[in-house]
Amino acid sequence: MKSQRRVIGSRLMVPLFVTTALCACSQSALLPLPPLPDLESLNSVPREQLRQRHAAVAALLRTGATEPEQLGYAFGQLGEIFHAYMDVTSAQTCYVNANALQPDVFRWAYLLGQAERTLGNHDAATSVFERALALRPDDVPTLVWLAEIDLEQHRLTSARRRFHQARAADPGCVKAYFGLGLVALEEDDYARGIGHLEKALAAQPEASPVLYNLALAYRGLRDMERAATLFEQSKEPHTPISFEDPLLGEVGNLRESANVYVRRGMMAADRGHFTAATQEFGRALAANPERMATRYNFASALLKLGRRREALGQLQELIEQVPRYSRGRVLLAKALADDGDDARAEEHLRRAAEFDPDSGHVHLALGNLLRNNGRFEEALASYRRAQQLDPGAGAARFGVSITLVQLSRYEEALTTTEGSVRALPDNRELKTVLARLLAAAPMDSLRDGMRALRLATAAAAGHHTVTLAETRAMALAELGRFDEAAGWQQAALEGARNAEGVFEWVPRRLSLYKQEIACRRPWEPGERISSLRIEGGGSDR
Amino acid sequence: MGLDFVHFNGMSGEYYLSEIMGAGGALFDYDGDGDLDVYLVQGRMLDPEKTASEALLPPPVGTPLSDRLFRNDLQDHHELRFRDVTEVSRIEADGYGMGVAAGDYDDDGRIDLYVTNLGANQLWHNDGDGGFTDVTRVSRTDDPRWSTSAAFVDFDHDGSLDLYVTNYVDLRIANNKVCATEHDQPEYCGPLSYRPQTDRLFRNLGDGTFADVSSDVGLIAAPGPGLGVVTADFDDNGWIDIYVANDQAPNKLWMNQGEGVLLEEGLPRGSAVDAQGRAQASMGVDAGDIDGDGDEDLFMTHLLMEVNTLYENDGRGLFTDRTAAAGLGPPSIGATGFGAALLDVEGNGWLDLIVVNGAVRTIRSLRSAGDPLPLEQPNQLFLNRGRGRFEDASAQEPTLALAHISRGAAVGDVDNDGDTDVLVCNNSGPVQLLLNQTDGHSNWLGVRLVGSSGRTLLGARATLSREDHAPLVRRAHGAASYLVSNDPRVLFGLGRSEAEAAVEVMWPSGRREYWPGLAPGRYHTLVEGEGAGSKGR
C-alpha cells in the first residue's frame, strides 16, 4: 500500500511580495536554482539544452559578483528551456528570479505571467501581466491573456475593457472580437454577441470556436435554422482561432524532442506534405528509434510518396521490433499486396490474426485480400468476423455485402445490406450497394427502381463520382428511363476514360442502355468503389 | 470499519492505458435490510501470461484479486460495520474490472449487478439468499469491448430496466502504444491513440433476457470514447434521456423521443463541447438541479489544463456553459477530475459538488521523489452558495487533502443519518469512505421511490414543497459520476426547517402522485399507486 502524503498537484504558490521585494542587488534574495531533471534518462538534444543553460546560471551564481542583467538573462534563458519542456514549476522559479534581476524587461514579465497562468495561479498571473502591460502598453497578446483570465473568473467588465483595448490596438485581432462575443453571451445579450462574433467570423470564416458560439447566440435569439447551420459548420475537425503569440512561439520553438518532430510530421501528413512528413518522422526516429507508432507513420508517409522499398524496410524492422503489432503487419501486408506479393501479404495477416484475434482491422484486411483473389467464401468469413468485432465499421459491412453479391447470393445480400444501411444510415458505400441491388439484381422480386433511384440520389449528394453516376444510371434504366441512364453512364465513361485501372464494364453498360436494356449485374468482378470525379453528368427528370 | 480493500491496477511496465483508468464501486442494498452495502471492483494483470507478483506494484500477499462485496451490518448491529461476504455471495468477478451498475432488472425486489470490464462484462442476478448467479450468457448482455460506466434505465417505459453500457477505446495487448513526455520519457497514451468504440443499449424483454438494440437506436453509427453516463429527463417530455461523457471527443446527449427513438443532439443543445467549440476530456458526470430552478443541469470533470464544466439547463434541454459564473473554472485547472457527484453536504437544500482527482500524466515532482506511479492529486469540495454559485471549500476538509489516484466517487447515506456520505475508489490504493459529519442542526427528509414489487423506480422524480420555501427537485438515479452506482434514495436537505413537507412524484410511467404531510428526520417509502391525486400523463 502506498503511503499517503499531502500533495498540492503541480502548483507552486509564489507569494507576489517576493517578486516585488527582491532587489537587483542580492543573489541571496533569489529563489534557489531549480535542480536539473535526471539527465541520463533524456535524449541527447534536450539533455544538452538543459545542461548548458543550467551550467551557465550555476557558473554565474558561483562568481557572486555578477551584473544583475547578466544573471537575469541567464535565469530567463533557463526558464525558457524548462518552459519548452513543460516543467512549468521550474520555469516559474527562473522567471521570478529573472524578473527580480531585470524588472524592466517585458519578456520575463510576460513569460512569468504565462507560467502562473499555466499553473492555475490566476491572481498572480493577472498581477504579473499587468506589470508587463505597464512596460509595453497595448501589447495585444498580454491584453488578450488578461482578458481571458478575467473571463474565466467572470470579471466581465474588466474582460470587456481589455478585449476592446486589444481590438483598438489591432483591429484585425479575431480573438478580441471573439472575446467580446463571449462576454456578451455570458450576459445573455445575444444580439450584441452576434455583432461581435460576426466580425470575428468575417476575419476568419473557418474558426470553429466562433462558429460554435455564433450558433449558440442565434439559438439564444430562437433563430434555430441559422443556429443549426452554424452548429453543423462548427463540427470537427476543429480549427482554432488564429492568434500570434510571438514570445510563446519562441519558447515552443526551443523544443527539440521526438514528440515535437512527430507532431510536425503528423501536421505535414494531414496537409498532404508527405516529403516534409517523412523528414520529421525520420528525425523523430533518430531521436527515439523505439517508437513503433512513429516508425509506422514514417512507413505510411513513404508509401504515399511511392517509396515502397524504403517503406517495406521500415515495416520489416517494425515487425521485428514488435512482432505482435498487428497494425504494422496490416500495413506491411497492404504494401506487399500492392507489390503483387499476395502470398506473403496473407502470411502476415494470418500472423497478425494469431497475435490479435480480436482486431476487426486485421480481419477486414484479410477479407479484402481474399476477395481480391477471388476467394469469396473465405473473404466472407473474415468480413463477418470483422463486423462482429466492430459493428460500427462500415468497411466490414460493405465487404460482407459486396462479397455476397459476388457470390450471386442476391437475396441474402439485399437483406444484409438493408440491415447495414439501417445501422449506418450515413454510409455512402452501403447505400450504393443497396441501390445497385435494387436496380440490377437478376431477380424481379428483389428490384425496386424507385427506391434504387432515391438511394442513388441520396448517396450521390455532393459527390459526383464514376461509381455514383453508374449507380444512378442503373436505377434510371430499371425505371425505363434509358435516355437519362445513358446520359449518366456517358458522364461516368468520360470520368473513367483517362484513369488507371480496369473500367471495361463502363462502356458495356452504356451500350446496354442505348439498346434500352437494363443492367442485370449490380457489380462486376474486380469492380471497386471509384472516387474518380465526373464533370457535369446527366439529369434526372 | 471492515472495508478492507486495496485496488490493484496490474501495472506491468508496458503502459497499458487500462492500468490508470479503474476502478469503481457501488452503494446498494443487496440484502434488502435498509442499509447500503458496498461492492468494489478490482483489477488484475492485463496480460494473462503474467502473474500479479510480476507487477511493478504487486498487491500485498494474500490479497484476493477479485471484486469484493461488503455487507453493511448497520441495521443488525446499530453501528457502521462492514463484512466481506464475497465468498458467500458466489460472485466470481475476476475480469479486468472497471465499473458497476446496480438495478433490479427482473423486478423481483432484489438489486442485481452489472459489472463492466476490459473484456467480457458480467450480469449478476441477486438470488435473494445472499448469493448471486452469473446470468450474462442467458440474459444476452455481454459486451467484450472495453466497457466503463453503465446505467440501468427504463428508456422505453415498459416498466423494465434496460441497460446502457458505455464503451471506451479499442485497446488490446497487440495494439498497445507507448507515448512519451516532452522529455521523450515513456508515458501512457491517451484515448486519441486508439479507435473509439460504440456504446450498447440492451432492451429488457421482461423475461430475463435482453435484446441489443444499439443498431436500431443509432448507437452503432456514433462511436465515442465513453467514460461516464448519467440519465435524466432534460427536456421534461416525460422520457428519460441519456448523456454520455466522452474522453477527448464531443459528448453525446441522446434525447429520448419516446417509442424507442433516441436522437443525438449534444452539439445543438450546447452540451457536447466547451465554450471554445472544442471537445474536452470528459470523464465523470452528474446531473441535478444545481440552480434551484426545477430542471436538471449537468456537471462534468476534465483533464489538467481544462476546466470542469457546468452546463445550465434552461428547462427545455438547451444548455449554456456557466462554469465561469459558477466559480468552478480556475480551481479545476490544476487537477484531472474523474468521479463527480452532486450532493447536499450541508443539508441546506442546495446541491454541492465533490470532485475526486488523479492525474493521467506523470507529475514530475512526484516522479522525482521516487513515486513509482506519480499521479496522486487531492480531491475537492465545492459548496453551493445558492443558485449555482460555488465556493471552493476543499481546504476546510482535511480528508480531501490526502492525495490518491482517485477515480470513482459514489454517494449515498451509508449510516442512514440523513446526510450523504462518499465512497472514493482509488486506483492502486485503498478505498475511502468519507462519512458526512454535518452538524446535527440541519433537518432532512428521505424518500424511497418504489413500485409495487418493491423495486426502486429509477428515473422517478420527486419534488418537495414547503411553505415559504422554493420547491426542491431530485431524481432517483444510480448511474452518475465515474464507474459507480449511487444510492438511489432521494435525500432532501431542509436546513433548520422542522415543518412537514409534501412530496409530489412523477413516476417513469407518467403517473403523478402526491404525499402530503411527510415528517422530516426519516426515510419514507413512497409506492407507486398509493399516493394521492393519482393520474396519468
Short mmCIF file of C-alpha atoms in Angstrom, two decimals, chain A residues 79-288:
data_model
loop_
_atom_site.label_atom_id
_atom_site.label_comp_id
_atom_site.label_asym_id
_atom_site.label_seq_id
_atom_site.Cartn_x
_atom_site.Cartn_y
_atom_site.Cartn_z
CA GLY A 79 13.37 29.34 -17.59
CA GLU A 80 12.55 29.22 -21.27
CA ILE A 81 14.11 25.79 -21.66
CA PHE A 82 12.23 24.46 -18.66
CA HIS A 83 9.11 26.03 -20.08
CA ALA A 84 9.69 24.48 -23.51
CA TYR A 85 9.85 21.04 -21.96
CA MET A 86 6.74 21.65 -19.82
CA ASP A 87 8.48 21.86 -16.46
CA VAL A 88 6.49 24.96 -15.70
CA THR A 89 7.20 24.94 -11.97
CA SER A 90 10.94 25.22 -12.56
CA ALA A 91 10.30 27.76 -15.30
CA GLN A 92 8.26 29.85 -12.89
CA THR A 93 11.13 29.92 -10.39
CA CYS A 94 13.58 31.03 -13.04
CA TYR A 95 11.26 33.71 -14.36
CA VAL A 96 10.66 35.06 -10.86
CA ASN A 97 14.41 35.49 -10.49
CA ALA A 98 14.77 36.98 -13.95
CA ASN A 99 12.04 39.49 -13.16
CA ALA A 100 13.68 40.41 -9.89
CA LEU A 101 17.02 40.98 -11.58
CA GLN A 102 15.66 42.66 -14.69
CA PRO A 103 12.35 44.23 -13.66
CA ASP A 104 12.15 46.38 -16.77
CA VAL A 105 12.40 43.55 -19.26
CA PHE A 106 9.00 42.87 -20.74
CA ARG A 107 9.95 39.34 -21.85
CA TRP A 108 10.42 37.99 -18.34
CA ALA A 109 7.28 39.59 -17.01
CA TYR A 110 5.26 38.20 -19.87
CA LEU A 111 6.66 34.69 -19.60
CA LEU A 112 6.21 34.67 -15.83
CA GLY A 113 2.59 35.60 -16.41
CA GLN A 114 2.27 32.65 -18.79
CA ALA A 115 3.82 30.29 -16.25
CA GLU A 116 1.48 31.48 -13.50
CA ARG A 117 -1.48 31.09 -15.81
CA THR A 118 -0.46 27.57 -16.76
CA LEU A 119 -0.10 26.67 -13.10
CA GLY A 120 -3.60 27.96 -12.42
CA ASN A 121 -2.40 30.90 -10.31
CA HIS A 122 -4.76 33.39 -11.89
CA ASP A 123 -4.36 36.19 -9.42
CA ALA A 124 -0.58 36.03 -9.70
CA ALA A 125 -0.85 35.83 -13.48
CA THR A 126 -3.06 38.91 -13.59
CA SER A 127 -0.69 40.88 -11.43
CA VAL A 128 2.34 39.95 -13.50
CA PHE A 129 0.63 40.51 -16.83
CA GLU A 130 -0.38 43.96 -15.62
CA ARG A 131 3.25 44.72 -14.90
CA ALA A 132 4.11 43.53 -18.36
CA LEU A 133 1.45 45.81 -19.78
CA ALA A 134 2.91 48.72 -17.88
CA LEU A 135 6.19 48.01 -19.63
CA ARG A 136 4.59 47.63 -23.03
CA PRO A 137 1.17 49.24 -23.19
CA ASP A 138 -1.15 47.96 -25.90
CA ASP A 139 0.70 44.67 -26.23
CA VAL A 140 -2.06 42.63 -27.83
CA PRO A 141 -1.16 39.14 -26.55
CA THR A 142 -0.88 40.48 -23.00
CA LEU A 143 -4.23 42.21 -23.28
CA VAL A 144 -5.86 39.11 -24.68
CA TRP A 145 -4.50 36.82 -21.97
CA LEU A 146 -5.54 39.26 -19.26
CA ALA A 147 -8.99 39.46 -20.75
CA GLU A 148 -9.28 35.68 -20.93
CA ILE A 149 -8.32 35.32 -17.29
CA ASP A 150 -10.95 37.92 -16.45
CA LEU A 151 -13.49 35.94 -18.45
CA GLU A 152 -12.61 32.70 -16.69
CA GLN A 153 -13.05 34.48 -13.37
CA HIS A 154 -16.31 36.03 -14.57
CA ARG A 155 -14.96 39.57 -14.23
CA LEU A 156 -16.92 40.64 -17.26
CA THR A 157 -16.46 44.41 -17.07
CA SER A 158 -12.71 44.06 -16.95
CA ALA A 159 -12.72 41.41 -19.67
CA ARG A 160 -14.77 43.63 -21.93
CA ARG A 161 -12.48 46.58 -21.37
CA ARG A 162 -9.34 44.60 -22.16
CA PHE A 163 -10.80 42.96 -25.27
CA HIS A 164 -11.76 46.42 -26.52
CA GLN A 165 -8.22 47.61 -25.86
CA ALA A 166 -6.84 44.66 -27.81
CA ARG A 167 -9.22 45.38 -30.67
CA ALA A 168 -8.20 49.03 -30.69
CA ALA A 169 -4.52 48.08 -30.76
CA ASP A 170 -5.08 45.51 -33.51
CA PRO A 171 -8.33 45.92 -35.44
CA GLY A 172 -7.71 42.55 -37.11
CA CYS A 173 -7.47 40.62 -33.85
CA VAL A 174 -10.06 37.85 -34.15
CA LYS A 175 -9.58 36.84 -30.53
CA ALA A 176 -10.63 40.29 -29.41
CA TYR A 177 -13.93 40.16 -31.29
CA PHE A 178 -14.42 36.59 -30.18
CA GLY A 179 -13.76 37.52 -26.57
CA LEU A 180 -16.22 40.41 -26.74
CA GLY A 181 -18.73 37.98 -28.13
CA LEU A 182 -18.21 35.57 -25.24
CA VAL A 183 -18.60 38.38 -22.73
CA ALA A 184 -21.92 39.29 -24.30
CA LEU A 185 -23.08 35.67 -24.22
CA GLU A 186 -22.17 35.42 -20.54
CA GLU A 187 -24.64 38.26 -20.03
CA ASP A 188 -27.21 36.60 -22.30
CA ASP A 189 -27.01 39.60 -24.63
CA TYR A 190 -27.27 37.53 -27.77
CA ALA A 191 -27.75 40.37 -30.21
CA ARG A 192 -24.61 42.12 -29.09
CA GLY A 193 -22.78 38.82 -29.05
CA ILE A 194 -23.78 38.18 -32.64
CA GLY A 195 -22.46 41.58 -33.62
CA HIS A 196 -19.01 40.83 -32.29
CA LEU A 197 -18.92 37.20 -33.39
CA GLU A 198 -19.98 38.03 -36.94
CA LYS A 199 -16.99 40.37 -37.15
CA ALA A 200 -14.74 37.59 -35.89
CA LEU A 201 -16.21 35.25 -38.46
CA ALA A 202 -15.67 37.73 -41.27
CA ALA A 203 -11.99 37.81 -40.35
CA GLN A 204 -11.65 34.03 -40.03
CA PRO A 205 -14.61 32.17 -41.56
CA GLU A 206 -13.46 28.68 -40.60
CA ALA A 207 -12.74 29.30 -36.91
CA SER A 208 -14.63 26.58 -35.03
CA PRO A 209 -14.94 28.46 -31.70
CA VAL A 210 -16.51 31.41 -33.49
CA LEU A 211 -18.91 29.25 -35.45
CA TYR A 212 -19.95 27.36 -32.34
CA ASN A 213 -20.59 30.42 -30.20
CA LEU A 214 -22.35 32.20 -33.01
CA ALA A 215 -24.62 29.17 -33.22
CA LEU A 216 -25.32 29.45 -29.51
CA ALA A 217 -26.09 33.13 -29.91
CA TYR A 218 -28.57 32.55 -32.72
CA ARG A 219 -30.09 29.78 -30.67
CA GLY A 220 -30.50 32.29 -27.89
CA LEU A 221 -32.45 34.51 -30.28
CA ARG A 222 -34.52 31.48 -31.31
CA ASP A 223 -33.21 31.56 -34.88
CA MET A 224 -32.91 27.78 -34.87
CA GLU A 225 -32.35 27.43 -38.60
CA ARG A 226 -29.31 29.68 -38.60
CA ALA A 227 -28.09 28.06 -35.40
CA ALA A 228 -28.36 24.58 -36.92
CA THR A 229 -26.34 25.62 -39.95
CA LEU A 230 -23.63 27.10 -37.79
CA PHE A 231 -23.53 24.09 -35.46
CA GLU A 232 -23.02 21.89 -38.48
CA GLN A 233 -20.20 24.08 -39.72
CA SER A 234 -18.52 24.06 -36.32
CA LYS A 235 -18.14 20.29 -36.23
CA GLU A 236 -14.78 18.61 -36.24
CA PRO A 237 -12.07 18.90 -37.44
CA HIS A 238 -11.53 21.74 -35.01
CA THR A 239 -9.96 24.88 -36.48
CA PRO A 240 -8.70 27.16 -33.72
CA ILE A 241 -8.73 30.92 -33.87
CA SER A 242 -5.55 32.28 -35.42
CA PHE A 243 -3.61 34.18 -32.82
CA GLU A 244 0.02 35.13 -32.88
CA ASP A 245 1.88 34.97 -29.61
CA PRO A 246 5.49 35.57 -30.65
CA LEU A 247 7.10 35.01 -27.27
CA LEU A 248 5.30 31.76 -26.58
CA GLY A 249 6.12 30.73 -30.11
CA GLU A 250 9.81 31.34 -29.48
CA VAL A 251 9.67 29.22 -26.36
CA GLY A 252 7.90 26.43 -28.23
CA ASN A 253 10.49 26.50 -30.98
CA LEU A 254 13.20 25.72 -28.46
CA ARG A 255 11.77 22.28 -28.02
CA GLU A 256 13.63 19.58 -29.86
CA SER A 257 12.32 16.18 -28.99
CA ALA A 258 10.89 13.20 -30.73
CA ASN A 259 7.45 14.38 -29.66
CA VAL A 260 7.93 17.66 -31.45
CA TYR A 261 9.14 16.02 -34.63
CA VAL A 262 6.23 13.59 -34.54
CA ARG A 263 3.73 16.43 -34.15
CA ARG A 264 5.28 18.29 -37.05
CA GLY A 265 5.26 15.12 -39.09
CA MET A 266 1.58 14.49 -38.34
CA MET A 267 0.67 18.05 -39.27
CA ALA A 268 2.58 17.77 -42.52
CA ALA A 269 0.92 14.44 -43.31
CA ASP A 270 -2.54 15.87 -42.56
CA ARG A 271 -1.85 18.57 -45.13
CA GLY A 272 -0.60 16.03 -47.66
CA HIS A 273 3.00 17.24 -47.43
CA PHE A 274 4.48 13.76 -47.26
CA THR A 275 8.04 14.71 -48.06
CA ALA A 276 8.14 17.03 -45.07
CA ALA A 277 6.35 14.37 -43.04
CA THR A 278 9.00 11.76 -43.78
CA GLN A 279 11.73 14.19 -42.80
CA GLU A 280 10.14 14.88 -39.43
CA PHE A 281 9.34 11.25 -38.74
CA GLY A 282 12.89 10.36 -39.66
CA ARG A 283 14.21 12.87 -37.17
CA ALA A 284 11.84 11.54 -34.53
CA LEU A 285 13.11 8.01 -35.08
CA ALA A 286 16.69 9.15 -34.92
CA ALA A 287 15.92 10.72 -31.53
CA ASN A 288 13.95 7.70 -30.32
#
